[in-house]
XYZ file of C-alpha atoms in Angstrom:
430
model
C -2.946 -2.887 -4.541
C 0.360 -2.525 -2.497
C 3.704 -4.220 -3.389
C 2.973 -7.710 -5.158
C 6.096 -10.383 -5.023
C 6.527 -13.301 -7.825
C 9.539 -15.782 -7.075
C 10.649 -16.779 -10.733
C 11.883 -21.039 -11.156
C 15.723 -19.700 -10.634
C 14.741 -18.057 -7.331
C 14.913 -14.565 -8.565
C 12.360 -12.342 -6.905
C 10.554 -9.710 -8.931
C 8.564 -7.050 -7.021
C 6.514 -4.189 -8.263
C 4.006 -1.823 -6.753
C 1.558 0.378 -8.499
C 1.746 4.323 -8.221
C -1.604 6.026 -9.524
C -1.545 8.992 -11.402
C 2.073 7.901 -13.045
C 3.005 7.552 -16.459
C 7.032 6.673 -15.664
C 8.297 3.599 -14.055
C 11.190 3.747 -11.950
C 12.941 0.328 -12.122
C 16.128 -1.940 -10.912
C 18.249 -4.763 -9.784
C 19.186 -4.963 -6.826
C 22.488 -7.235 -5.435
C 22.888 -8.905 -2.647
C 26.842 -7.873 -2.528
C 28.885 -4.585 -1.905
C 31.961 -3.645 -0.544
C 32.009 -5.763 2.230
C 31.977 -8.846 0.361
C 35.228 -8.031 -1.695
C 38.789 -9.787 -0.667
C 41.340 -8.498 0.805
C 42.854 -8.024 -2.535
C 39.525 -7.132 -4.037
C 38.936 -3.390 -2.286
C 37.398 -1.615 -4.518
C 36.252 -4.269 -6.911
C 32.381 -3.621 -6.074
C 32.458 0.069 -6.977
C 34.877 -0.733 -9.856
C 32.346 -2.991 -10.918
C 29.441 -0.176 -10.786
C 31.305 1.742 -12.925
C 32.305 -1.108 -15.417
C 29.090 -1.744 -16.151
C 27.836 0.856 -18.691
C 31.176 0.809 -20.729
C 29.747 -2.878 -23.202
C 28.512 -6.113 -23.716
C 28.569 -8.466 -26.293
C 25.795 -6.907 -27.918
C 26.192 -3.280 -27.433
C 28.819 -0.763 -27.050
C 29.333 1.946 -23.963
C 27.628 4.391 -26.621
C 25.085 2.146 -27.343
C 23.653 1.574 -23.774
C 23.715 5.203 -23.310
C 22.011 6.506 -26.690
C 19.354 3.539 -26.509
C 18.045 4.675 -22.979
C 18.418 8.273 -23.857
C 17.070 8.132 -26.827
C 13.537 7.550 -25.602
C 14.064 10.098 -22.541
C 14.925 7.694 -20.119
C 17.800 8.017 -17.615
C 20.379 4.792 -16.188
C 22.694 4.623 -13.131
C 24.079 2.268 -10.806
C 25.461 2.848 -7.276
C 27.624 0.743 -4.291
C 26.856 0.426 -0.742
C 28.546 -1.348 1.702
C 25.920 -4.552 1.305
C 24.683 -4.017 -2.031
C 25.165 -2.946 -5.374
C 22.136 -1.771 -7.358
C 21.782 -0.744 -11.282
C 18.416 0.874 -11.950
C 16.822 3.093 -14.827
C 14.069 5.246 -15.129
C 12.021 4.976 -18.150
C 7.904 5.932 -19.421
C 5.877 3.205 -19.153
C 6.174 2.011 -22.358
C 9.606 1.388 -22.288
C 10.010 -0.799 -19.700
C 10.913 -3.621 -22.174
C 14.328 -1.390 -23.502
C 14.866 -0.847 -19.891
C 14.878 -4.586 -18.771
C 16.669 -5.919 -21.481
C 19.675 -3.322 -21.378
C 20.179 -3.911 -17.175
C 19.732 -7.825 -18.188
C 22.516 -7.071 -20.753
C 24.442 -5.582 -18.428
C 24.652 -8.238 -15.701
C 24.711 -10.944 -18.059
C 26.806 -9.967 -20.857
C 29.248 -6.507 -19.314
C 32.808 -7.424 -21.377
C 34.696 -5.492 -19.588
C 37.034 -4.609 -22.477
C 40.698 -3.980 -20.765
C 40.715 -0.392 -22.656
C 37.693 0.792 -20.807
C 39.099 -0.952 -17.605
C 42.326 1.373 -17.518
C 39.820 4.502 -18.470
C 37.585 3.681 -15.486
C 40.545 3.038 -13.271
C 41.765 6.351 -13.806
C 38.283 7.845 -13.167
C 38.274 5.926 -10.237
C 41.660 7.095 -8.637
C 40.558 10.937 -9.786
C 37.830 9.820 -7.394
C 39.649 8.821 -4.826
C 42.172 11.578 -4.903
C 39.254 14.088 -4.713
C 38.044 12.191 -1.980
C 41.216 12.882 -0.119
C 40.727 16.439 -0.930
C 37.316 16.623 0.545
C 37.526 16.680 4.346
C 33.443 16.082 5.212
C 34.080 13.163 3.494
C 37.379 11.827 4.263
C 36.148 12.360 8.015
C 33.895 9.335 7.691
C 36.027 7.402 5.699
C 38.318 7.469 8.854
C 35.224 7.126 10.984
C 34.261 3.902 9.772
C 37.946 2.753 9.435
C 38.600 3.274 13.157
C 34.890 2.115 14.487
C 35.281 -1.670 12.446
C 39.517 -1.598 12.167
C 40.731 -4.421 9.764
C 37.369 -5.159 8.571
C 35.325 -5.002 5.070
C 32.622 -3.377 6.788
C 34.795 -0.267 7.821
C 37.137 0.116 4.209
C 36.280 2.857 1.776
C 33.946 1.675 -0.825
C 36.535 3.459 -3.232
C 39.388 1.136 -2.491
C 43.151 2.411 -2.902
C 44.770 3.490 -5.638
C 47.010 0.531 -5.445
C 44.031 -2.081 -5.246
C 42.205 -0.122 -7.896
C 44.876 -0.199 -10.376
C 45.704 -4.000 -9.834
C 42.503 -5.624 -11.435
C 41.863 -6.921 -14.535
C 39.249 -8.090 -16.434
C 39.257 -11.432 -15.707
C 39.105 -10.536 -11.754
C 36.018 -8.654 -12.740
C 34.335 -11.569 -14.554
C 35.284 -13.579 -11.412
C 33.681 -11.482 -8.910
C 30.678 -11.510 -10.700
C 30.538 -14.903 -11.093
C 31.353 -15.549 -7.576
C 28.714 -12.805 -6.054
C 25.483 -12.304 -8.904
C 23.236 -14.854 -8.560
C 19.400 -15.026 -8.462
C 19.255 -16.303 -5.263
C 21.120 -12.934 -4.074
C 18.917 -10.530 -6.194
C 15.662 -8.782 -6.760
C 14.648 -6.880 -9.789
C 11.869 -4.335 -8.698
C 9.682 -1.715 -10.394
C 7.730 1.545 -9.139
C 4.970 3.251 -10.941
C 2.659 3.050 -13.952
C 3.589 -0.868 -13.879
C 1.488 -4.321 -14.609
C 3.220 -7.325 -12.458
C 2.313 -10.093 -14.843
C 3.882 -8.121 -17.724
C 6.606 -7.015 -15.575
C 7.305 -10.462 -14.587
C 7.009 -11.875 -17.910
C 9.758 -9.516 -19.071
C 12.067 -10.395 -16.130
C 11.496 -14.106 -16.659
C 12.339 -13.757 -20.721
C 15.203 -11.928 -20.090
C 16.567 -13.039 -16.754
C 14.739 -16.420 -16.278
C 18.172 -18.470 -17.123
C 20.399 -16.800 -14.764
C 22.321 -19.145 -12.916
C 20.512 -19.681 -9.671
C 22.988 -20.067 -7.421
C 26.313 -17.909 -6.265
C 29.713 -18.787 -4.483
C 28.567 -19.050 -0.824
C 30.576 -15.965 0.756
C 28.836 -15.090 3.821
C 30.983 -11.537 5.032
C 33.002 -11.279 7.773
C 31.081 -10.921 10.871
C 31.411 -7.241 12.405
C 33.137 -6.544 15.390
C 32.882 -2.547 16.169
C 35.745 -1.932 17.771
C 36.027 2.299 18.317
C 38.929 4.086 19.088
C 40.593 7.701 17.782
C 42.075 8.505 14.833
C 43.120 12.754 14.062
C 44.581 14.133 11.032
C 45.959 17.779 11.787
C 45.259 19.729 8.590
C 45.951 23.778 7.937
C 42.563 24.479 6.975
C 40.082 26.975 8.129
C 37.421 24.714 10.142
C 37.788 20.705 11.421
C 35.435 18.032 10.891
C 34.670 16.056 13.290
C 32.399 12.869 14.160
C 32.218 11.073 17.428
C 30.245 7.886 17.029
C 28.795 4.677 19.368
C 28.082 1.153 18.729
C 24.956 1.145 16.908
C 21.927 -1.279 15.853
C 21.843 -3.911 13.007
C 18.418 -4.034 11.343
C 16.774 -7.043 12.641
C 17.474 -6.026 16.396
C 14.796 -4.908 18.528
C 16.355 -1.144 19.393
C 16.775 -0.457 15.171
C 14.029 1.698 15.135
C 14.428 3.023 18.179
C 17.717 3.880 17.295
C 16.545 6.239 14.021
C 13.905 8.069 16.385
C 16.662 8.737 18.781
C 19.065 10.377 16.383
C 16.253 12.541 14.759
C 15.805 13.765 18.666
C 19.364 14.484 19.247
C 20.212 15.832 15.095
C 17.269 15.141 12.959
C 16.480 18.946 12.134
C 16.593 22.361 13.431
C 14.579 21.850 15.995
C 16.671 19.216 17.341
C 18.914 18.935 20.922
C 22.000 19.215 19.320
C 21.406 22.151 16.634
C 19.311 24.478 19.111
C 21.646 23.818 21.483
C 25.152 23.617 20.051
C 24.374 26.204 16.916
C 21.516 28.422 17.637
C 22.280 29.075 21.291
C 26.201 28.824 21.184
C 26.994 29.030 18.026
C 29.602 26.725 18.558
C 29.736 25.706 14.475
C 28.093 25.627 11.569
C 26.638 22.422 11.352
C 25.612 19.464 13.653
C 23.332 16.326 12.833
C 23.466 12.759 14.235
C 23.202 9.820 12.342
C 22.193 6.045 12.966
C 23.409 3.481 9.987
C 22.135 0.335 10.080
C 23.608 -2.822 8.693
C 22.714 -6.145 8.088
C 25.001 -7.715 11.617
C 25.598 -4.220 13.467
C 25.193 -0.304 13.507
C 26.771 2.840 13.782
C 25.375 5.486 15.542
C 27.409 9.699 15.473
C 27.232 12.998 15.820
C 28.949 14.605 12.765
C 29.937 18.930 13.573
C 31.806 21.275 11.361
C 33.342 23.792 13.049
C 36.464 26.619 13.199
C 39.689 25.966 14.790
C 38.832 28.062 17.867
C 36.003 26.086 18.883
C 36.748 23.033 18.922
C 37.671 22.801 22.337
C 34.280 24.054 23.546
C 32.364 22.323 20.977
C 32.995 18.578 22.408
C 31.803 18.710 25.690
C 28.886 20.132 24.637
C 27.871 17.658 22.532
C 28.580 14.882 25.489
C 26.651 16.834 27.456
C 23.413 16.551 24.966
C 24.067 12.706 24.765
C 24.322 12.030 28.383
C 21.062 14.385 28.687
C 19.073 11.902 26.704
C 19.790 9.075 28.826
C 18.249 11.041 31.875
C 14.928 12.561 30.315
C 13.446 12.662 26.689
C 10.170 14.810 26.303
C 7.488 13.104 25.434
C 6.659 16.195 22.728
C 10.176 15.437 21.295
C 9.561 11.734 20.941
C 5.977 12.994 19.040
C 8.025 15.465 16.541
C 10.216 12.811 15.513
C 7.958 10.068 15.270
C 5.442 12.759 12.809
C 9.188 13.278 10.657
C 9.826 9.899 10.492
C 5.964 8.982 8.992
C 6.651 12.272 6.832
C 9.605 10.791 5.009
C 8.296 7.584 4.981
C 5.130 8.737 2.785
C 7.083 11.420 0.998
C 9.498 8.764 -0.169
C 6.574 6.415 -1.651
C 5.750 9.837 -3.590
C 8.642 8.978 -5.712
C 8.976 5.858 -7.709
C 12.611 5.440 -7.395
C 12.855 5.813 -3.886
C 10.437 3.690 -3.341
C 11.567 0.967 -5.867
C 14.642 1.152 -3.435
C 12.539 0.919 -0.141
C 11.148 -2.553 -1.444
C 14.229 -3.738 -2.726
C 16.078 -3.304 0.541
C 13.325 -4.556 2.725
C 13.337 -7.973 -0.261
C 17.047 -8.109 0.567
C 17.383 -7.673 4.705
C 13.689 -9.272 5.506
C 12.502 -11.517 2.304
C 9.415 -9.596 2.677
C 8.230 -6.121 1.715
C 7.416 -4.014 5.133
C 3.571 -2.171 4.989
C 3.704 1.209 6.218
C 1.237 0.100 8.687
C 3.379 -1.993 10.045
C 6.351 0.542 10.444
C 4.147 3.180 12.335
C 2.966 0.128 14.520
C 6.530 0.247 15.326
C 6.962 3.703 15.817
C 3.721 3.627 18.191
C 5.607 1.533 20.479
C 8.029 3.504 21.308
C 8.217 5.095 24.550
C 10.427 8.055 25.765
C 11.789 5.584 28.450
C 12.827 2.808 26.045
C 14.609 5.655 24.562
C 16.323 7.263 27.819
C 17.169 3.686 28.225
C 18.686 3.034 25.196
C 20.804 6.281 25.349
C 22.121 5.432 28.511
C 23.262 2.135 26.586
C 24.179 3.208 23.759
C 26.738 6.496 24.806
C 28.114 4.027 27.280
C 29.903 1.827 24.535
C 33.460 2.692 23.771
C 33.151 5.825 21.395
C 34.942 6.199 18.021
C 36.621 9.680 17.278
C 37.353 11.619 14.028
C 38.845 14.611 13.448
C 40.147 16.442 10.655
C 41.544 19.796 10.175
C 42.934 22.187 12.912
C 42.426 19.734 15.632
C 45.330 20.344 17.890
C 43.094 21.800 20.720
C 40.775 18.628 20.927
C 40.852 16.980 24.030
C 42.375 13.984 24.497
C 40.897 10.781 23.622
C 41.452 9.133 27.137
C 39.896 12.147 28.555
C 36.732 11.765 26.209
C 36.360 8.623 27.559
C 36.513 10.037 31.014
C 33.685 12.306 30.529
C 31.805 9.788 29.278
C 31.747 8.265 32.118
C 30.391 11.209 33.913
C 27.729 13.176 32.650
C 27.947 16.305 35.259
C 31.883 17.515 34.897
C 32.012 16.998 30.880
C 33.375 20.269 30.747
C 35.656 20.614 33.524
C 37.217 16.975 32.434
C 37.647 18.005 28.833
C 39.494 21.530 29.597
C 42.643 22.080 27.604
């Protein structure tokens, strides 16, 4: 039957598609509002918020929520992006009802009881302090800093232990208030699901939820690249160099995905035959194209020991600059056939798929057909790829680097070799 879309009288949009053979239903709402949407004074708030959310309402306590969706097998969760903020559960069939009135209790009713506020904040800065500790991911959390400086977009979703340990309860109930409204969400379900019942839940239980939020369109993004290094005494660096990207709605997004499954997608990619199997530069290499709602993000991310490093660059600009001359069209086939693969092996599983359709509901107002998406990827050509290389390493690059980084090559001479693809290696000698 494919995904079928109700619009409820408050503007809430309720989505479901059937799974055959299913007996579970993998369910959620999904927010229009993440990290990027916070204040300056709120960083953090949106994850904070995530993590509030199973700890009471009015009508149950942080037990309660648990025991009640455990106690007939089912599993709950919630999670933060940059745009959004989803809380989602996973229930049989049956028990859809529990399912939909405990997330409805939790957006509607959370307390947010100042005891389990100072708990969560201390969770939250263990968090971030482990964070810290973790150098694959405190890499891109400097990544994303440096490509969109002084912007929402580029601020860890974690916040800082300062901002974290500022709110209050009343902060939280305002941010909510300001952000959750119908107009900004979708409540979707994946699997052995009916829409009219589904819908007739959602409406009972959500069908009075106010309609309308505090207009607070984000900041508009403005990457802006640059350099950032953090010499550390450990035993390998991480490292990321990254490129303007593609926002969803552009015309390149798409391309943009094939592309970095042809330079990193897998082991039979540019970048891992060349940089690992043949030269065994490091240990691991992938590239990486994120997508947001205004801009993108597109990087090469490369773990590697301290005696490397200097070698291990130029390589990697090499590869780049490569694609912008010649693509194979056998390479542009292999990625196209993993893209389709992941696409179909994702509707396998009702959450991810209850995801897909939210996120499509959210960035297009309209669920996508697979049909349509390989339409897309049958349009591609290995020139409009070359050509969007070209374009795409040409923008001013961002650069992360942490660990034993001293024998990296300057940024200004990165940029250098960038803009010449045949003496990468001569230019970027130490």
């Amino acid at each position: 039957m494919g995904v079928e879309v109700s619009r409820l009288s408050n503007g809430l949009t309720v989505a479901t598609e059937t799974l055959p053979s299913l007996e579970s239903v993998a369910l959620g709402a999904w927010v229009k509002s993440g990290a990027r949407n916070e204040r300056d004074e709120e960083h953090g708030m949106a994850h904070l918020l995530e993590h509030m959310a199973f700890k009471g309402t009015k009508r149950r306590t942080a037990f309660e929520i648990a025991s009640e969706i455990e106690n007939v097998g089912g599993e709950i969760n919630a999670a933060t992006s940059v745009e959004t903020t989803s809380y989602y559960a996973r229930v049989l069939s049956d028990d859809v009802p529990l399912a939909v009135d405990i997330l409805a209790d939790i957006l509607q009713e959370s307390e947010f009881d100042p005891e389990e506020l100072e708990r969560e904040q201390h969770v939250i800065l263990q968090e971030i302090g482990a964070a810290h500790d973790t150098p694959d991911d405190i890499v891109f959390d400097r990544f994303t800093e440096t490509a969109f400086r002084h912007q929402t977009i580029g601020r860890s979703i974690l916040g800082t232990p300062e901002t974290v340990k500022s709110f209050t309860s009343k902060q939280l109930h305002n941010f909510i208030q300001r952000q959750y409204a119908a107009e900004r969400m979708v409540i979707v379900a994946a699997g052995d699901i009916k829409h009219d019942n589904f819908v007739r839940e959602v409406e009972r239980q959500l069908g009075g939820f106010r309609a309308k939020a505090e207009s607070n369109i984000p900041q508009y993004a403005q990457y802006v690249g640059g350099d950032f290094r953090e010499d550390r005494d450990l035993m390998d660096a991480q490292i990321v160099l990254g490129f303007e990207g593609r926002a969803y709605h552009v015309r390149d997004f798409y391309a943009s995905q094939v592309l970095s499954m042809i330079l990193g997608g897998g082991m039979s990619s540019r970048l891992f035959q060349e940089v690992r199997e043949k030269r065994g530069l490091c240990y691991s290499v992938y590239a990486f194209h994120w997508g947001f709602s205004d801009t993108g993000i597109f990087g090469v991310h490369a773990a590697t020991g301290q005696s490397d490093i200097a070698k291990l660059v130029p390589v990697i600009i090499d590869e780049l600059q490569k694609a912008g001359e010649n693509i194979m069209q056998e390479e542009l086939d292999r990625a196209r056939a993993q893209y389709r693969a992941g696409l179909i092996m994702s509707a396998e599983s009702p959450a991810s798929r209850a995801s897909q359709i939210a996120r499509q509901l959210l960035l297009f107002g309209r669920p996508i057909a697979k049909e349509e998406l390989m339409e897309r990827l049958a349009a591609l050509t290995v020139e409009r790829l070359t050509d969007l290389s070209s374009r795409l390493f040409s923008t001013k690059p961002t650069l992360t680097a942490v660990g034993p980084v001293g024998t990296l090559a300057p940024y200004e001479a990165i940029l250098d070799s960038l803009a010449g693809p045949q003496t990468t290696a001569r230019k970027l000698a130490v």
